[in-house]
Amino acid sequence: MTLVVTERLTLTTLTVAEAAAIVAGDRAGRPWVDDYPTEGDLVVAGIVGEAGPAYDEDAPLGPMQVTVTDSGRIVGGVGFLSAPETDGSVEIGYGLAPSAQGHGYATEAVQALVALARAQGAATVVAMTDPGNAASHRVLERCGFVRDGEIESGDDGVLWRWRRS
């Protein structure tokens, strides 16, 4: 199980059990902030559930939950969309509950993801954003990413591609 500790956050692997609770909306005994999980967390948890036994909770580059260490509250999800590609690139994703936004947590979590990717041998870290998501653009810029074009994504329309080499 991956555990990454930053100055204010703890990132832990999203377990199969926690993914099932997210999909089921089972808040009982869980330290989730009131507006967690988000739609993105539901999507990721569904993918983990669909993977079944193929999902490896011990993989170093996978989906993780973001906990504010001082409060112990889970405020979002971050992680890697797949293992590194043959060109050494890996794609990250991240999202926080609205109540956790604006505190620098996303920047701190993305910096930790970049460091983890580098430690696992990734040469390039990639992220995709909605063109209208200025807050996410600022997070990536603060973390040293540069905009690297756009792609057409079937369900999501046009997305901006960001890269950090």
PDB file of N, CA and C in Angstrom, residues 64-119:
ATOM      1  N   MET A  64      -5.196   7.238  -5.028  1.00  0.00           N
ATOM      2  CA  MET A  64      -5.010   7.447  -3.592  1.00  0.00           C
ATOM      3  C   MET A  64      -6.051   8.419  -3.045  1.00  0.00           C
ATOM      4  N   GLN A  65      -6.304   8.293  -1.756  1.00  0.00           N
ATOM      5  CA  GLN A  65      -7.150   9.256  -1.069  1.00  0.00           C
ATOM      6  C   GLN A  65      -6.252  10.289  -0.398  1.00  0.00           C
ATOM      7  N   VAL A  66      -6.765  11.508  -0.313  1.00  0.00           N
ATOM      8  CA  VAL A  66      -6.036  12.611   0.308  1.00  0.00           C
ATOM      9  C   VAL A  66      -6.652  12.878   1.675  1.00  0.00           C
ATOM     10  N   THR A  67      -5.824  12.765   2.704  1.00  0.00           N
ATOM     11  CA  THR A  67      -6.256  13.046   4.073  1.00  0.00           C
ATOM     12  C   THR A  67      -5.483  14.247   4.591  1.00  0.00           C
ATOM     13  N   VAL A  68      -6.189  15.207   5.182  1.00  0.00           N
ATOM     14  CA  VAL A  68      -5.526  16.300   5.880  1.00  0.00           C
ATOM     15  C   VAL A  68      -5.043  15.704   7.197  1.00  0.00           C
ATOM     16  N   THR A  69      -3.747  15.644   7.361  1.00  0.00           N
ATOM     17  CA  THR A  69      -3.159  14.909   8.477  1.00  0.00           C
ATOM     18  C   THR A  69      -3.651  15.409   9.833  1.00  0.00           C
ATOM     19  N   ASP A  70      -3.671  16.720  10.047  1.00  0.00           N
ATOM     20  CA  ASP A  70      -4.062  17.255  11.359  1.00  0.00           C
ATOM     21  C   ASP A  70      -5.480  16.878  11.769  1.00  0.00           C
ATOM     22  N   SER A  71      -6.408  16.910  10.820  1.00  0.00           N
ATOM     23  CA  SER A  71      -7.809  16.625  11.148  1.00  0.00           C
ATOM     24  C   SER A  71      -8.173  15.159  10.963  1.00  0.00           C
ATOM     25  N   GLY A  72      -7.383  14.449  10.144  1.00  0.00           N
ATOM     26  CA  GLY A  72      -7.718  13.060   9.831  1.00  0.00           C
ATOM     27  C   GLY A  72      -8.870  12.922   8.857  1.00  0.00           C
ATOM     28  N   ARG A  73      -9.280  14.014   8.240  1.00  0.00           N
ATOM     29  CA  ARG A  73     -10.429  14.007   7.329  1.00  0.00           C
ATOM     30  C   ARG A  73      -9.978  13.764   5.895  1.00  0.00           C
ATOM     31  N   ILE A  74     -10.691  12.882   5.197  1.00  0.00           N
ATOM     32  CA  ILE A  74     -10.426  12.613   3.781  1.00  0.00           C
ATOM     33  C   ILE A  74     -11.134  13.680   2.959  1.00  0.00           C
ATOM     34  N   VAL A  75     -10.355  14.351   2.085  1.00  0.00           N
ATOM     35  CA  VAL A  75     -10.873  15.505   1.350  1.00  0.00           C
ATOM     36  C   VAL A  75     -10.845  15.357  -0.161  1.00  0.00           C
ATOM     37  N   GLY A  76     -10.292  14.245  -0.673  1.00  0.00           N
ATOM     38  CA  GLY A  76     -10.246  14.108  -2.125  1.00  0.00           C
ATOM     39  C   GLY A  76      -9.452  12.908  -2.571  1.00  0.00           C
ATOM     40  N   GLY A  77      -9.210  12.892  -3.861  1.00  0.00           N
ATOM     41  CA  GLY A  77      -8.472  11.797  -4.464  1.00  0.00           C
ATOM     42  C   GLY A  77      -7.442  12.314  -5.451  1.00  0.00           C
ATOM     43  N   VAL A  78      -6.333  11.599  -5.535  1.00  0.00           N
ATOM     44  CA  VAL A  78      -5.270  11.898  -6.491  1.00  0.00           C
ATOM     45  C   VAL A  78      -4.718  10.569  -6.972  1.00  0.00           C
ATOM     46  N   GLY A  79      -3.917  10.619  -8.000  1.00  0.00           N
ATOM     47  CA  GLY A  79      -3.247   9.385  -8.368  1.00  0.00           C
ATOM     48  C   GLY A  79      -2.862   9.320  -9.816  1.00  0.00           C
ATOM     49  N   PHE A  80      -2.498   8.113 -10.193  1.00  0.00           N
ATOM     50  CA  PHE A  80      -1.977   7.829 -11.514  1.00  0.00           C
ATOM     51  C   PHE A  80      -3.022   7.068 -12.309  1.00  0.00           C
ATOM     52  N   LEU A  81      -3.200   7.460 -13.564  1.00  0.00           N
ATOM     53  CA  LEU A  81      -4.222   6.840 -14.384  1.00  0.00           C
ATOM     54  C   LEU A  81      -3.783   5.502 -14.951  1.00  0.00           C
ATOM     55  N   SER A  82      -2.475   5.251 -14.959  1.00  0.00           N
ATOM     56  CA  SER A  82      -1.945   3.975 -15.440  1.00  0.00           C
ATOM     57  C   SER A  82      -0.477   3.897 -15.059  1.00  0.00           C
ATOM     58  N   ALA A  83       0.108   2.744 -15.307  1.00  0.00           N
ATOM     59  CA  ALA A  83       1.554   2.598 -15.124  1.00  0.00           C
ATOM     60  C   ALA A  83       2.251   3.441 -16.181  1.00  0.00           C
ATOM     61  N   PRO A  84       3.541   3.752 -15.972  1.00  0.00           N
ATOM     62  CA  PRO A  84       4.247   4.544 -16.988  1.00  0.00           C
ATOM     63  C   PRO A  84       4.202   3.894 -18.370  1.00  0.00           C
ATOM     64  N   GLU A  85       4.040   4.738 -19.388  1.00  0.00           N
ATOM     65  CA  GLU A  85       4.028   4.290 -20.779  1.00  0.00           C
ATOM     66  C   GLU A  85       5.446   3.908 -21.201  1.00  0.00           C
ATOM     67  N   THR A  86       5.582   3.310 -22.367  1.00  0.00           N
ATOM     68  CA  THR A  86       6.903   2.905 -22.852  1.00  0.00           C
ATOM     69  C   THR A  86       7.832   4.100 -23.050  1.00  0.00           C
ATOM     70  N   ASP A  87       7.269   5.309 -23.258  1.00  0.00           N
ATOM     71  CA  ASP A  87       8.109   6.497 -23.417  1.00  0.00           C
ATOM     72  C   ASP A  87       8.500   7.116 -22.073  1.00  0.00           C
ATOM     73  N   GLY A  88       8.111   6.465 -20.966  1.00  0.00           N
ATOM     74  CA  GLY A  88       8.465   6.952 -19.636  1.00  0.00           C
ATOM     75  C   GLY A  88       7.510   7.985 -19.084  1.00  0.00           C
ATOM     76  N   SER A  89       6.372   8.198 -19.740  1.00  0.00           N
ATOM     77  CA  SER A  89       5.409   9.181 -19.243  1.00  0.00           C
ATOM     78  C   SER A  89       4.320   8.498 -18.423  1.00  0.00           C
ATOM     79  N   VAL A  90       3.789   9.241 -17.474  1.00  0.00           N
ATOM     80  CA  VAL A  90       2.698   8.756 -16.646  1.00  0.00           C
ATOM     81  C   VAL A  90       1.708   9.908 -16.467  1.00  0.00           C
ATOM     82  N   GLU A  91       0.416   9.581 -16.488  1.00  0.00           N
ATOM     83  CA  GLU A  91      -0.615  10.609 -16.351  1.00  0.00           C
ATOM     84  C   GLU A  91      -1.170  10.613 -14.942  1.00  0.00           C
ATOM     85  N   ILE A  92      -1.327  11.826 -14.407  1.00  0.00           N
ATOM     86  CA  ILE A  92      -1.910  11.980 -13.076  1.00  0.00           C
ATOM     87  C   ILE A  92      -3.282  12.630 -13.183  1.00  0.00           C
ATOM     88  N   GLY A  93      -4.049  12.456 -12.127  1.00  0.00           N
ATOM     89  CA  GLY A  93      -5.331  13.122 -11.983  1.00  0.00           C
ATOM     90  C   GLY A  93      -5.496  13.503 -10.524  1.00  0.00           C
ATOM     91  N   TYR A  94      -6.320  14.486 -10.258  1.00  0.00           N
ATOM     92  CA  TYR A  94      -6.519  14.927  -8.884  1.00  0.00           C
ATOM     93  C   TYR A  94      -7.817  15.696  -8.782  1.00  0.00           C
ATOM     94  N   GLY A  95      -8.386  15.686  -7.604  1.00  0.00           N
ATOM     95  CA  GLY A  95      -9.597  16.446  -7.345  1.00  0.00           C
ATOM     96  C   GLY A  95      -9.873  16.481  -5.858  1.00  0.00           C
ATOM     97  N   LEU A  96     -10.321  17.620  -5.398  1.00  0.00           N
ATOM     98  CA  LEU A  96     -10.635  17.784  -3.988  1.00  0.00           C
ATOM     99  C   LEU A  96     -12.088  18.184  -3.825  1.00  0.00           C
ATOM    100  N   ALA A  97     -12.649  17.825  -2.690  1.00  0.00           N
ATOM    101  CA  ALA A  97     -13.990  18.285  -2.347  1.00  0.00           C
ATOM    102  C   ALA A  97     -13.979  19.810  -2.315  1.00  0.00           C
ATOM    103  N   PRO A  98     -15.065  20.453  -2.714  1.00  0.00           N
ATOM    104  CA  PRO A  98     -15.094  21.921  -2.728  1.00  0.00           C
ATOM    105  C   PRO A  98     -14.669  22.556  -1.403  1.00  0.00           C
ATOM    106  N   SER A  99     -15.021  21.931  -0.287  1.00  0.00           N
ATOM    107  CA  SER A  99     -14.657  22.515   1.016  1.00  0.00           C
ATOM    108  C   SER A  99     -13.152  22.497   1.269  1.00  0.00           C
ATOM    109  N   ALA A 100     -12.399  21.683   0.531  1.00  0.00           N
ATOM    110  CA  ALA A 100     -10.952  21.583   0.719  1.00  0.00           C
ATOM    111  C   ALA A 100     -10.171  22.403  -0.299  1.00  0.00           C
ATOM    112  N   GLN A 101     -10.870  23.027  -1.222  1.00  0.00           N
ATOM    113  CA  GLN A 101     -10.201  23.807  -2.257  1.00  0.00           C
ATOM    114  C   GLN A 101      -9.784  25.173  -1.721  1.00  0.00           C
ATOM    115  N   GLY A 102      -8.723  25.711  -2.299  1.00  0.00           N
ATOM    116  CA  GLY A 102      -8.271  27.043  -1.923  1.00  0.00           C
ATOM    117  C   GLY A 102      -7.323  27.066  -0.738  1.00  0.00           C
ATOM    118  N   HIS A 103      -6.850  25.908  -0.306  1.00  0.00           N
ATOM    119  CA  HIS A 103      -5.930  25.832   0.837  1.00  0.00           C
ATOM    120  C   HIS A 103      -4.526  25.383   0.425  1.00  0.00           C
ATOM    121  N   GLY A 104      -4.304  25.190  -0.880  1.00  0.00           N
ATOM    122  CA  GLY A 104      -3.007  24.736  -1.352  1.00  0.00           C
ATOM    123  C   GLY A 104      -2.821  23.227  -1.294  1.00  0.00           C
ATOM    124  N   TYR A 105      -3.871  22.494  -0.919  1.00  0.00           N
ATOM    125  CA  TYR A 105      -3.754  21.041  -0.819  1.00  0.00           C
ATOM    126  C   TYR A 105      -3.505  20.390  -2.178  1.00  0.00           C
ATOM    127  N   ALA A 106      -4.166  20.871  -3.218  1.00  0.00           N
ATOM    128  CA  ALA A 106      -3.978  20.275  -4.544  1.00  0.00           C
ATOM    129  C   ALA A 106      -2.533  20.449  -5.004  1.00  0.00           C
ATOM    130  N   THR A 107      -1.981  21.628  -4.798  1.00  0.00           N
ATOM    131  CA  THR A 107      -0.584  21.862  -5.184  1.00  0.00           C
ATOM    132  C   THR A 107       0.342  20.927  -4.411  1.00  0.00           C
ATOM    133  N   GLU A 108       0.117  20.806  -3.123  1.00  0.00           N
ATOM    134  CA  GLU A 108       0.947  19.940  -2.292  1.00  0.00           C
ATOM    135  C   GLU A 108       0.836  18.479  -2.731  1.00  0.00           C
ATOM    136  N   ALA A 109      -0.375  18.044  -3.040  1.00  0.00           N
ATOM    137  CA  ALA A 109      -0.593  16.659  -3.474  1.00  0.00           C
ATOM    138  C   ALA A 109       0.035  16.398  -4.844  1.00  0.00           C
ATOM    139  N   VAL A 110      -0.112  17.331  -5.780  1.00  0.00           N
ATOM    140  CA  VAL A 110       0.475  17.149  -7.112  1.00  0.00           C
ATOM    141  C   VAL A 110       1.997  17.115  -7.022  1.00  0.00           C
ATOM    142  N   GLN A 111       2.589  17.971  -6.188  1.00  0.00           N
ATOM    143  CA  GLN A 111       4.039  17.925  -6.006  1.00  0.00           C
ATOM    144  C   GLN A 111       4.469  16.551  -5.488  1.00  0.00           C
ATOM    145  N   ALA A 112       3.691  15.987  -4.585  1.00  0.00           N
ATOM    146  CA  ALA A 112       4.009  14.655  -4.058  1.00  0.00           C
ATOM    147  C   ALA A 112       3.867  13.589  -5.140  1.00  0.00           C
ATOM    148  N   LEU A 113       2.860  13.720  -6.005  1.00  0.00           N
ATOM    149  CA  LEU A 113       2.695  12.762  -7.099  1.00  0.00           C
ATOM    150  C   LEU A 113       3.881  12.821  -8.057  1.00  0.00           C
ATOM    151  N   VAL A 114       4.330  14.024  -8.367  1.00  0.00           N
ATOM    152  CA  VAL A 114       5.486  14.174  -9.270  1.00  0.00           C
ATOM    153  C   VAL A 114       6.711  13.508  -8.650  1.00  0.00           C
ATOM    154  N   ALA A 115       6.946  13.747  -7.365  1.00  0.00           N
ATOM    155  CA  ALA A 115       8.102  13.138  -6.694  1.00  0.00           C
ATOM    156  C   ALA A 115       7.988  11.615  -6.693  1.00  0.00           C
ATOM    157  N   LEU A 116       6.799  11.094  -6.442  1.00  0.00           N
ATOM    158  CA  LEU A 116       6.597   9.643  -6.445  1.00  0.00           C
ATOM    159  C   LEU A 116       6.812   9.069  -7.840  1.00  0.00           C
ATOM    160  N   ALA A 117       6.302   9.756  -8.854  1.00  0.00           N
ATOM    161  CA  ALA A 117       6.493   9.300 -10.234  1.00  0.00           C
ATOM    162  C   ALA A 117       7.977   9.254 -10.583  1.00  0.00           C
ATOM    163  N   ARG A 118       8.700  10.282 -10.208  1.00  0.00           N
ATOM    164  CA  ARG A 118      10.143  10.325 -10.471  1.00  0.00           C
ATOM    165  C   ARG A 118      10.854   9.167  -9.763  1.00  0.00           C
ATOM    166  N   ALA A 119      10.473   8.914  -8.507  1.00  0.00           N
ATOM    167  CA  ALA A 119      11.094   7.832  -7.741  1.00  0.00           C
ATOM    168  C   ALA A 119      10.825   6.467  -8.373  1.00  0.00           C
TER     169      ALA A 119
END
